[in-house]
XYZ file of C-alpha atoms in Angstrom:
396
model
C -110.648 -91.722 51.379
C -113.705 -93.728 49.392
C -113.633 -96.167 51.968
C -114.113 -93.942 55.110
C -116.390 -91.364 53.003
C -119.070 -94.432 51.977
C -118.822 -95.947 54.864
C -119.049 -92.088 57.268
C -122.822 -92.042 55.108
C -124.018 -94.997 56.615
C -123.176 -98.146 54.443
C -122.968 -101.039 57.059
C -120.532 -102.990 54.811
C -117.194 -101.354 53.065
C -114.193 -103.546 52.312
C -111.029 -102.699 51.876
C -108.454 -105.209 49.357
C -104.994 -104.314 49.754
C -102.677 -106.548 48.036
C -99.207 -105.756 50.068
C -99.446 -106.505 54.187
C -99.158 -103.223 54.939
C -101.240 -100.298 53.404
C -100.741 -96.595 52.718
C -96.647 -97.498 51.612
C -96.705 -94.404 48.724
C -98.036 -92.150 51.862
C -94.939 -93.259 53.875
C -92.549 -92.626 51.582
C -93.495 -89.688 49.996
C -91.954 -86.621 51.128
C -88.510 -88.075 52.255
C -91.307 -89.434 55.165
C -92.734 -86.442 55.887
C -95.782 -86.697 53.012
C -97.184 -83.134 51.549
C -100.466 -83.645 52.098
C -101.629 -80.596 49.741
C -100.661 -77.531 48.553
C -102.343 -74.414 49.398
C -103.943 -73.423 46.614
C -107.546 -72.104 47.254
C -108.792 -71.064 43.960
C -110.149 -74.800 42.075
C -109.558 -73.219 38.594
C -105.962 -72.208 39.701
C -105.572 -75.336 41.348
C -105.949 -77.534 38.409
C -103.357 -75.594 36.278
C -101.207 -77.907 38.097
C -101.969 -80.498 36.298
C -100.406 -81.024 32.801
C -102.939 -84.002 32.200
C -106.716 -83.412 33.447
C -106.179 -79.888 34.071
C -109.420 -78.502 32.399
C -111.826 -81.544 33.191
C -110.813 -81.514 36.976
C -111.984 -78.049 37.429
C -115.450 -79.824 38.033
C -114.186 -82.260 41.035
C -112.264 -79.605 42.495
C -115.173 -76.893 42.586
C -116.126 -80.083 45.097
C -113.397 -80.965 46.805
C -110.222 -79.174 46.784
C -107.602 -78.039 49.167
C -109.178 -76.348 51.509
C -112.164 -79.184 52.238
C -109.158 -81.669 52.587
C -107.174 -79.770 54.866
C -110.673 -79.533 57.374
C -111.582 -82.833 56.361
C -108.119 -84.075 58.109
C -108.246 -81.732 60.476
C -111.732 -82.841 62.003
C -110.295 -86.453 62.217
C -107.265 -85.573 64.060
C -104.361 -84.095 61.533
C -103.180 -80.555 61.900
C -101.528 -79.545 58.397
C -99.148 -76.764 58.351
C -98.078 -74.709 55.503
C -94.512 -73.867 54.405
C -93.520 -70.851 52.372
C -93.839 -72.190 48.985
C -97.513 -73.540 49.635
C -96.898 -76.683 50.409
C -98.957 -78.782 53.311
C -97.121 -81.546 55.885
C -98.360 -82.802 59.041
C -97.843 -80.411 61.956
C -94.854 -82.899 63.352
C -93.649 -83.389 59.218
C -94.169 -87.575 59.880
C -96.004 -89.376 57.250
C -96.752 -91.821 59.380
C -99.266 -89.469 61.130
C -101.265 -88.865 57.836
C -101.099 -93.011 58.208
C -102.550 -93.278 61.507
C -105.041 -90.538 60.577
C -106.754 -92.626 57.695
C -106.818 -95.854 59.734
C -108.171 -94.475 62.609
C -110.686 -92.751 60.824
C -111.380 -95.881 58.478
C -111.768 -97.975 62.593
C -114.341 -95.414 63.428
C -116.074 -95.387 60.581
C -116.506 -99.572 60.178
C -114.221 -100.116 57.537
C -112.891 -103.354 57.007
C -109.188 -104.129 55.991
C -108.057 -107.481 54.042
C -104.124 -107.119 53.377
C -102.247 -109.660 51.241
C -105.439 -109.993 48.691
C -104.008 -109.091 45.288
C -107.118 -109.018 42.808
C -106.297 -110.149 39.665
C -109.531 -110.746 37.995
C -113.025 -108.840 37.898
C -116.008 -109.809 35.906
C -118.989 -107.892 36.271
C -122.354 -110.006 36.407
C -125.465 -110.147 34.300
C -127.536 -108.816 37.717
C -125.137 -106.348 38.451
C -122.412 -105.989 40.525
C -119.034 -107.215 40.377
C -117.247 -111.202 41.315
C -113.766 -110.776 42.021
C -110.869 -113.047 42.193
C -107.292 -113.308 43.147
C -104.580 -114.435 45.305
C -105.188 -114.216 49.017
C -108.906 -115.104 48.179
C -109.816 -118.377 49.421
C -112.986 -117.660 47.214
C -114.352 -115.141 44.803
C -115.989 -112.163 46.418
C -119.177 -110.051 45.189
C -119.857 -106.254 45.431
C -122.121 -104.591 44.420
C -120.491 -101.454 44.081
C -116.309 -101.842 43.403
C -113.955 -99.090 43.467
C -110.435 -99.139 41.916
C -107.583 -96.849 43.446
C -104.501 -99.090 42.741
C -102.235 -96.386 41.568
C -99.828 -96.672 39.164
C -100.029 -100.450 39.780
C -100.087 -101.978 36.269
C -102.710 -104.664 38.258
C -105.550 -101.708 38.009
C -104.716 -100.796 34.248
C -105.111 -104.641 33.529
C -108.469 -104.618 35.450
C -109.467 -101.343 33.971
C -109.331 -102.532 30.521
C -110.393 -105.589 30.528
C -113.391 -104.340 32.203
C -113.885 -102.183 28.443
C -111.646 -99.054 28.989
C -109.205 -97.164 26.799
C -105.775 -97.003 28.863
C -103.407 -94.364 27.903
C -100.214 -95.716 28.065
C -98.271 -94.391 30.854
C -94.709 -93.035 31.123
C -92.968 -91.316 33.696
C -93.606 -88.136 34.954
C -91.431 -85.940 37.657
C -88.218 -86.919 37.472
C -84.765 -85.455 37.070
C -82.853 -84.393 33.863
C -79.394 -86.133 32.886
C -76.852 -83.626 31.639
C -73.693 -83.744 29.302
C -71.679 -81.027 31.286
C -69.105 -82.343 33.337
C -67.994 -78.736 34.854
C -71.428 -78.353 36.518
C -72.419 -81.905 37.427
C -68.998 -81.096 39.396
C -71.170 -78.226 41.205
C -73.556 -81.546 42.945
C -75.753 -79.974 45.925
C -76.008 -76.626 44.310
C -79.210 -75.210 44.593
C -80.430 -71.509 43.155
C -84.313 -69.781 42.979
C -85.609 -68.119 39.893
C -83.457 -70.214 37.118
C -85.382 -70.056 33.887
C -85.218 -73.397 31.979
C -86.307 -73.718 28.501
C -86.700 -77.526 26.894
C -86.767 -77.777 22.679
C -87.844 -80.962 21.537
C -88.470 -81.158 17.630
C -91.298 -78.204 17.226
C -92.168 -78.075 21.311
C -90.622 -76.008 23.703
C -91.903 -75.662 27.289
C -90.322 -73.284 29.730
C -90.488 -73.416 33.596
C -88.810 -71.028 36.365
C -88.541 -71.683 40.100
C -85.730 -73.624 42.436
C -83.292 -76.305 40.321
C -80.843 -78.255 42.501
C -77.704 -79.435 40.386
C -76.901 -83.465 41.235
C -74.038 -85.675 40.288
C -76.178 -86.626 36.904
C -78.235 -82.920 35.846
C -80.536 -81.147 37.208
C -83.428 -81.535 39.874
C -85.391 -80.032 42.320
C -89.245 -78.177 41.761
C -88.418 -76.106 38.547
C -86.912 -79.049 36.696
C -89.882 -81.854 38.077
C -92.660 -79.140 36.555
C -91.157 -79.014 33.454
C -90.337 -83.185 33.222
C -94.137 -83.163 34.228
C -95.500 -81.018 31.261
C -92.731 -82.285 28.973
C -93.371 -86.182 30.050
C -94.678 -87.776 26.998
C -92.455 -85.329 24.496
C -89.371 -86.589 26.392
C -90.648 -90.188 26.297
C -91.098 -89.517 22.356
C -87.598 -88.107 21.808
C -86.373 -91.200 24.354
C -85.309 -88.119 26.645
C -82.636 -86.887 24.403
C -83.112 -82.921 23.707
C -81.597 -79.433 24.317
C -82.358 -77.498 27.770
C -81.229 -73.466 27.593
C -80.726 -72.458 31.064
C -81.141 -68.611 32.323
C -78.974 -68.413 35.489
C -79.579 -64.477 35.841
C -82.585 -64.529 38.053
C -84.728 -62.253 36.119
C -81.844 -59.949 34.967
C -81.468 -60.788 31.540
C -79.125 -60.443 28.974
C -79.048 -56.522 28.785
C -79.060 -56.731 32.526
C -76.351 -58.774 32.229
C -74.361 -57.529 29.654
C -74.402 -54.049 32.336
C -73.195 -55.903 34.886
C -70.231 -57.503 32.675
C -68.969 -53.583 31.536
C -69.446 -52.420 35.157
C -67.542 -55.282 36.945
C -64.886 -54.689 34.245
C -64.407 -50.848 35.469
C -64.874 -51.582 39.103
C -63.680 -54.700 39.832
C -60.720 -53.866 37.373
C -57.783 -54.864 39.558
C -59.348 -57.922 41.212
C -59.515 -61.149 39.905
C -62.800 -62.804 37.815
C -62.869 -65.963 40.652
C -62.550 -62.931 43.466
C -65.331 -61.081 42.142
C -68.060 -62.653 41.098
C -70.545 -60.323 39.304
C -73.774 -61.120 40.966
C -74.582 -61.890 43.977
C -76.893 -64.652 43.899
C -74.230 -66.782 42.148
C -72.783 -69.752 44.639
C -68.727 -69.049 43.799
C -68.299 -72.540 43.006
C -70.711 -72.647 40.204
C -69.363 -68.853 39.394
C -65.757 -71.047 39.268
C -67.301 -73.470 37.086
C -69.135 -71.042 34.767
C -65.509 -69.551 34.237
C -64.418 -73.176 33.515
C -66.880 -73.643 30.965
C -65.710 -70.162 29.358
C -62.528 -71.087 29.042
C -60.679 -68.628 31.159
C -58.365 -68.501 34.320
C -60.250 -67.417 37.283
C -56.502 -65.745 38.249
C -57.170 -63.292 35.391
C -57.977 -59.215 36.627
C -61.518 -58.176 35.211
C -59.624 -55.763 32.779
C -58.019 -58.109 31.492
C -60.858 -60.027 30.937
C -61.061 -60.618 26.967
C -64.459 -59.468 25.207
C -64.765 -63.224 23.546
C -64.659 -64.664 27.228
C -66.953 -61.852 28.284
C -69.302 -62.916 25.307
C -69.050 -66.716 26.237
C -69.748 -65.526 29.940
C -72.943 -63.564 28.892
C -74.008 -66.890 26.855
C -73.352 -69.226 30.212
C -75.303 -66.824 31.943
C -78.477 -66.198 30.501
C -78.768 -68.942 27.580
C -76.418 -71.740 28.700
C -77.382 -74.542 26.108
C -77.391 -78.421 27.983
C -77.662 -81.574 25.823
C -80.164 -83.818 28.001
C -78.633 -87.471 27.549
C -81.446 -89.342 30.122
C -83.457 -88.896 32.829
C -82.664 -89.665 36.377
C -83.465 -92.746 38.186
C -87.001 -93.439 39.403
C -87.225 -93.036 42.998
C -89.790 -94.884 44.978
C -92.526 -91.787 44.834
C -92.088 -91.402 41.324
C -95.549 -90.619 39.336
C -96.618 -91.758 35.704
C -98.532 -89.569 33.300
C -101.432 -91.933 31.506
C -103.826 -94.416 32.774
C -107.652 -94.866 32.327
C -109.335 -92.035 29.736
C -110.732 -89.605 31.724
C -113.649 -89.609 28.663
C -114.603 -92.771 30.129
C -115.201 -91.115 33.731
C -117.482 -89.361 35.000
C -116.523 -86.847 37.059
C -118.841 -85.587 39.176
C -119.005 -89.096 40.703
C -115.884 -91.054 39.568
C -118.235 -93.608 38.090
C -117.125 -95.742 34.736
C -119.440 -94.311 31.963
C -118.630 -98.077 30.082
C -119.078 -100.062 33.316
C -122.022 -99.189 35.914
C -121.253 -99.530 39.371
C -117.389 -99.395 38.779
C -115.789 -96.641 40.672
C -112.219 -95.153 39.484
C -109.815 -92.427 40.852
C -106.098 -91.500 41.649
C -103.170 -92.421 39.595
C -105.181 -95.239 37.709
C -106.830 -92.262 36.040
C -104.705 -90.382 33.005
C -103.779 -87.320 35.622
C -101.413 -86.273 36.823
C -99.856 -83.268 39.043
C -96.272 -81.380 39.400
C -94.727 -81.704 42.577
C -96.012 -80.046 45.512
C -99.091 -81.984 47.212
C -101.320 -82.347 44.209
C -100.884 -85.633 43.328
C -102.234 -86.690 46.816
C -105.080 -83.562 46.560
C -106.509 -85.391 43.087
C -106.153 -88.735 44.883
C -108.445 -87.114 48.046
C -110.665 -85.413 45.730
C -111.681 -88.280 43.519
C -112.031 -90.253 46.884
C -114.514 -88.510 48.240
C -116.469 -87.676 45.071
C -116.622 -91.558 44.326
C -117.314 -92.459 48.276
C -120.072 -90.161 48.373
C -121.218 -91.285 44.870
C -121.134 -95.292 46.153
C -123.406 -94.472 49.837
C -125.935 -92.333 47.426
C -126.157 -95.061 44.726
C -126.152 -98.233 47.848
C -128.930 -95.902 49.813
């Protein structure tokens, strides 16, 4: 996005390092291959709630460049992005490799020269200004004049970053799964309910998120669980992701809602059995089965028979089911990491390096990061154009 942006103003000259032979690999991937784009989210205050690090000092780059100036900027080189019910953007034909062929087409048009295989491993910046640069696939060292670093969560770019005089936070993970200690609903794998309420302790925190949650072989997954691994990321990392989740399984009933429900099945549903009639609807029956499982009592049992310290253990399961978190789940190949350069050290109106003039910085090198959804890539496009249109001013 710098790239094409500096070199769309007119600079005669923009090069491109890539240190893999093919470019744009997180953009492939991402998605299950079908890369969201953005989320549709028009409002640039709202937008950076999204963010549990950078959320208040990215209200200025987004007043910019947010959603909706990516989704024309795409669409006026070529990519139709359609939105799904929950706000998120893909590529009208849901292919990543479209949102690929859009950025290297646009980067042809526009001049922009490619290297692949040239892994910089060294910059020094000069007494006259500007930048030499040297690494493998680089018969010999380079000079810019302007130099831009979007390498990720590459540690490469943190290297760089600080040996160039900036603070690094130390990155962790960030949007990932939870590993549970319940055997009964790990047995429930592919599982997957709206509006559960999750609620994480860890020493004096708690953070609480609500939304979809997709039970797997290990835990828990899917959008509510990623949000709250993304706020919670550096807590978990500093209780080595070992903590208590509650779990609210009522969708938005709660426990007097509950607790109704309980008395009333018990007087309607008298004569049939607990695993026959499961009290709300919402409930998959195997995780129903499971919940009576974990209560200790045979789904065989009538209703009115159905003892008032199961009933008790059943309104507990329900609406406050207590989870010991023993790990979190593998690291796919998208995975994020909360922590990188200082955003202090940025500024960002232009993405510029307030230590190093001339030194551009944005995407996951930065310390920001987003929950699941699109804005991830949306910070990545913003802070790409902000610093390409900050590089053809400054060259100009």
């Amino acid at each position: 996005m710098a790239a094409i942006t500096a070199a769309e103003q007119g600079l005669s000259r923009v090069l491109i390092l890539e240190g893999t032979p093919e470019p744009l690999q997180k953009v492939r991937i991402s998605g299950g291959g079908r890369c969201n784009v953005t989320h549709a989210c028009w409002d640039p205050r709202e937008l950076a709630t999204h963010y549990p690090r950078g959320s208040r000092p990215l209200r200025g780059p987004f007043s910019r460049f947010a959603c909706g100036d990516a989704i024309t900027w795409f669409d006026e080189r070529g990519l139709t992005l359609v939105e799904e019910p929950d706000g998120r953007m893909f590529p009208q034909h849901n292919r990543s490799e479209a949102v690929i062929q859009c950025l290297q087409n646009a980067a042809r048009a526009a001049g922009v020269q490619l290297r692949t295989r040239a892994m910089v491993q060294q910059v020094q910046s000069q007494l006259d200004g500007g930048f030499e640069l040297v690494g493998r696939g680089l018969e010999s060292p380079l000079r810019a004049r302007q130099l831009m670093l979007a390498t990720g969560g590459h540690p490469s770019g943190r290297r760089i970053a600080e040996a160039l005089g900036h603070r690094v936070v130390p990155p962790v993970p960030s949007l990932f799964s939870l590993s549970l200690q319940a055997k009964p609903l790990v047995a429930c794998s592919g599982i997957a309910m709206d509006d559960v309420s999750l609620d994480l302790k860890l020493g004096h925190q708690r953070f609480r998120q609500t939304g979809r949650v997709l039970i797997t072989h290990r835990g828990l997954s899917g959008p509510a669980t990623l949000r709250l691994s993304a706020f919670a990321a550096r807590a978990l990392h500093a209780s080595h992701y070992q903590g208590e989740l509650k779990v609210d399984w009522s969708a938005g009933l709660g426990r007097q809602g509950v607790e109704q429900r309980l008395q009333q099945w018990r007087q309607e549903q008298a004569r049939r059995t607990l695993a026959a009639a499961k009290p709300m609807e919402h409930l998959p029956r195997r995780l129903w089965q499971a919940f009576l499982l974990m209560a200790g009592v045979e789904g065989d049992r009538r209703w009115a028979d159905l003892p008032l310290k199961a009933e008790r253990q059943l309104l507990e399961i329900l609406c406050a089911q207590c989870l010991s978190i023993r790990g979190r789940g593998p690291f796919g190949e998208e995975f994020v990491t909360a922590g990188g350069v200082d955003l202090g050290e940025v500024n960002l109106a232009t993405m510029e390096s307030r230590r190093c003039p001339g030194l551009f910085l944005a995407g996951e090198l930065l310390d920001v990061d987003g929950v699941t959804g699109g804005f991830n890539f949306q910070a990545c496009w913003s802070g790409g154009w902000l610093a390409g249109q900050a590089i053809a001013a400054t060259l100009q």
